[in-house]
Short mmCIF file of C-alpha atoms in Angstrom, two decimals:
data_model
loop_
_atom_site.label_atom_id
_atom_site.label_comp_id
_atom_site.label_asym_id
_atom_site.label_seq_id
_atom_site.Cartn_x
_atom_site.Cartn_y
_atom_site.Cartn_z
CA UNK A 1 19.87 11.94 29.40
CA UNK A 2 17.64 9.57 27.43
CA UNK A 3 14.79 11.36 25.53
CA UNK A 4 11.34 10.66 26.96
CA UNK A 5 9.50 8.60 24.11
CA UNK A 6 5.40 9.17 24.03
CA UNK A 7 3.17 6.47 25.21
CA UNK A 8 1.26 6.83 22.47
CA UNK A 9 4.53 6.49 20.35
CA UNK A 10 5.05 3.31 21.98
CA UNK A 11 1.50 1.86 21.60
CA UNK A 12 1.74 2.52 17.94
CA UNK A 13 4.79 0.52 17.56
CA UNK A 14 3.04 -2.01 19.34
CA UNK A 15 0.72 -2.89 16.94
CA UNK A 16 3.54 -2.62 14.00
CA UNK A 17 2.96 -6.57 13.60
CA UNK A 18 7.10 -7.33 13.82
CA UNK A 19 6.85 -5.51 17.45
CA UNK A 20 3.20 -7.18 18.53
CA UNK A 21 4.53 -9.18 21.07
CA UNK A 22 7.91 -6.89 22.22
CA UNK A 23 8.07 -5.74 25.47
CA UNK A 24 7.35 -2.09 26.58
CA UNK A 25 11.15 -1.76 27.51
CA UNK A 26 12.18 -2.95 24.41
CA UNK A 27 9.60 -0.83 22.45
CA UNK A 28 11.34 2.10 24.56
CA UNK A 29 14.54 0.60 23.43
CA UNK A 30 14.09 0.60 19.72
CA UNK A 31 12.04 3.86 19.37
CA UNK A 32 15.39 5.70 21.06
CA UNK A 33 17.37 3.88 19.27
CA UNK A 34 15.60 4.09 15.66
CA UNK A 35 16.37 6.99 12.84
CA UNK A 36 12.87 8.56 11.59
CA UNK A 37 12.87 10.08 8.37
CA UNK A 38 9.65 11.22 6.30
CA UNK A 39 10.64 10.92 2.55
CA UNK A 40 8.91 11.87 -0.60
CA UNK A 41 6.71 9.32 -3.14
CA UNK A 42 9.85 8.17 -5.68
CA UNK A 43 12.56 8.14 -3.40
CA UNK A 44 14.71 5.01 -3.97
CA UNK A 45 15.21 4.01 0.05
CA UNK A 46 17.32 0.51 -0.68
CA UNK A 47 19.13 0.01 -4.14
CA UNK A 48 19.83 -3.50 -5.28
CA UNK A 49 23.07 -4.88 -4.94
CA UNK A 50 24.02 -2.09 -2.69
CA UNK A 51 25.44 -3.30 0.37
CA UNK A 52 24.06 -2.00 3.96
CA UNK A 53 22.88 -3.58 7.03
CA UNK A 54 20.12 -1.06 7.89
CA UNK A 55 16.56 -2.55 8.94
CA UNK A 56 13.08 -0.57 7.84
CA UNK A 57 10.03 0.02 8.99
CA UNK A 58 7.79 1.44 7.01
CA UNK A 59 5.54 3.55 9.98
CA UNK A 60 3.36 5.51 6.95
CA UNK A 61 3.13 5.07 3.15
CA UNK A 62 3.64 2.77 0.53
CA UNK A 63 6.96 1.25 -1.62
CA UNK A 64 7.35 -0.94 -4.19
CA UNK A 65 10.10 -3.67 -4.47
CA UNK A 66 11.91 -4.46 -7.42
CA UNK A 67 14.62 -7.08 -8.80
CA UNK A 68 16.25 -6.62 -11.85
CA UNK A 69 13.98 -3.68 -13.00
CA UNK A 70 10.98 -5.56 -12.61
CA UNK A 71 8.09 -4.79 -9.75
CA UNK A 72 8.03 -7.70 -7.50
CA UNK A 73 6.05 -6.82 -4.79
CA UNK A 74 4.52 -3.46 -3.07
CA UNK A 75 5.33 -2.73 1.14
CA UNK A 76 2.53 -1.20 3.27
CA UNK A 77 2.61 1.14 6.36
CA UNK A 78 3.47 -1.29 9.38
CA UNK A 79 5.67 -3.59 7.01
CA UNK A 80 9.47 -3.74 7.21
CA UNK A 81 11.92 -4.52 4.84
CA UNK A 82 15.82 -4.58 4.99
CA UNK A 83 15.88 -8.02 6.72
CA UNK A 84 18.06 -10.31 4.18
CA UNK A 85 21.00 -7.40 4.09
CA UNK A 86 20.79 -7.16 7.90
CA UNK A 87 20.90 -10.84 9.05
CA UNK A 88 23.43 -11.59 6.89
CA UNK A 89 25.74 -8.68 5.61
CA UNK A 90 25.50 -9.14 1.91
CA UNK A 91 24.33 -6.84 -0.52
CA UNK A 92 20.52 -5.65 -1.23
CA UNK A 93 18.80 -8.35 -2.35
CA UNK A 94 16.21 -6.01 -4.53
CA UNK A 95 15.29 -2.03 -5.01
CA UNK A 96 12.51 -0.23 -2.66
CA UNK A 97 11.15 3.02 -3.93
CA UNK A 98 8.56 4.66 -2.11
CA UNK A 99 5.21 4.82 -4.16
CA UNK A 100 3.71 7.26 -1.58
CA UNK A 101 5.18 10.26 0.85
CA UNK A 102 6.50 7.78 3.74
CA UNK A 103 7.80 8.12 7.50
CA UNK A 104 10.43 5.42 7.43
CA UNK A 105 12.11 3.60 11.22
CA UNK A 106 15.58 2.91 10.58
CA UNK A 107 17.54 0.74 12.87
CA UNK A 108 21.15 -0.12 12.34
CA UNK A 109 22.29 -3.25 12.80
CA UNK A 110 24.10 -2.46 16.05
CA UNK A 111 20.73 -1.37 17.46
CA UNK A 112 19.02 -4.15 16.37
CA UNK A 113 21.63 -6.52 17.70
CA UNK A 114 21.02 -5.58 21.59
CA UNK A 115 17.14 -5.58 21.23
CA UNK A 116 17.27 -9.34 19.40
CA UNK A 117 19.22 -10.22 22.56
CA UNK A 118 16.35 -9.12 24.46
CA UNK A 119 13.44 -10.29 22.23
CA UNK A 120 14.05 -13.53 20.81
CA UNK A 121 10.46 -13.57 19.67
CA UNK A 122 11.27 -10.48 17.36
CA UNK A 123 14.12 -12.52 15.59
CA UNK A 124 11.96 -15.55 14.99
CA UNK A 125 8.99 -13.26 13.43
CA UNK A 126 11.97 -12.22 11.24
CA UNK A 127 12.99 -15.13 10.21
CA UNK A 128 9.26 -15.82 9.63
CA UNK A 129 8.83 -12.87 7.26
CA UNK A 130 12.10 -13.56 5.55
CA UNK A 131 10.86 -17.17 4.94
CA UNK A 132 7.60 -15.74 3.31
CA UNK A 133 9.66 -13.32 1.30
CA UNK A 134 12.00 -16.09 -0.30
CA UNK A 135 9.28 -18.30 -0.94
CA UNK A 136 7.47 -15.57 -3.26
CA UNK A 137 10.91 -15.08 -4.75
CA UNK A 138 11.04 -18.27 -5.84
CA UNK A 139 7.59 -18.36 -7.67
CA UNK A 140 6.98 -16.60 -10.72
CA UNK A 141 5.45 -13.26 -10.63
CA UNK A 142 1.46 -13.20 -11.98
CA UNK A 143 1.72 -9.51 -13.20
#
């Protein structure tokens, strides 16, 4: 039997900006499908280099990303992360640490495979993000 998922569950995923435009059934879909976990400020989530095809969403709290040792960039509540690894297999491209106590989504890649099917709108605000995210790779950091 599937587990009945909250409406209110649903809306809030809803207005997670990589689900805005989703479909209830899908939003359904990934909330069943999806790992929560609540994890503690200074837990390492993704290690650099490490090799995983996990997506995150970041429902509550705060991270910080790093390459090479070096703070790059910090993750807010509605934000994922995870997308480089799981589009194309290879190691973590950089280190996430939450900065705050954090309820973490975690989809694997299997999951995420059926609902892209689905939503091809999700995969192109993916590829949007991930676009964003290189280009600020590529430029210096002002820190």
């Amino acid at each position: 039997m599937a587990k009945r998922i909250p409406n209110e569950v649903v809306e809030h995923f809803a207005r997670i900006p990589l689900f805005r435009d989703v479909s209830k059934r899908s939003l359904r879909k990934i909330v069943s499908a999806a790992t929560e976990l609540d994890i503690r400020s200074g837990t390492v989530i993704v290690r650099e280099g490490v090799s995983d095809r996990y997506l995150y969403v970041l429902v509550d709290g705060a991270a910080a990303v790093s390459r090479g040792g070096r703070k790059r960039d910090t993750i807010g509540a509605g934000e994922f992360f995870g997308e480089l690894a799981f589009l194309d297999g290879g190691p973590r491209s950089a280190t996430v640490t939450a900065t705050a106590d954090s309820r973490l989504m975690i989809l694997s890649p299997s999951e995420m495979d059926a609902v892209l099917r689905e939503e091809p709108g999700l995969a192109f605000r993916m590829i949007c993000v991930l676009a964003g995210h290189l280009r600020a790779a590529t430029n210096p950091p002002t820190d």
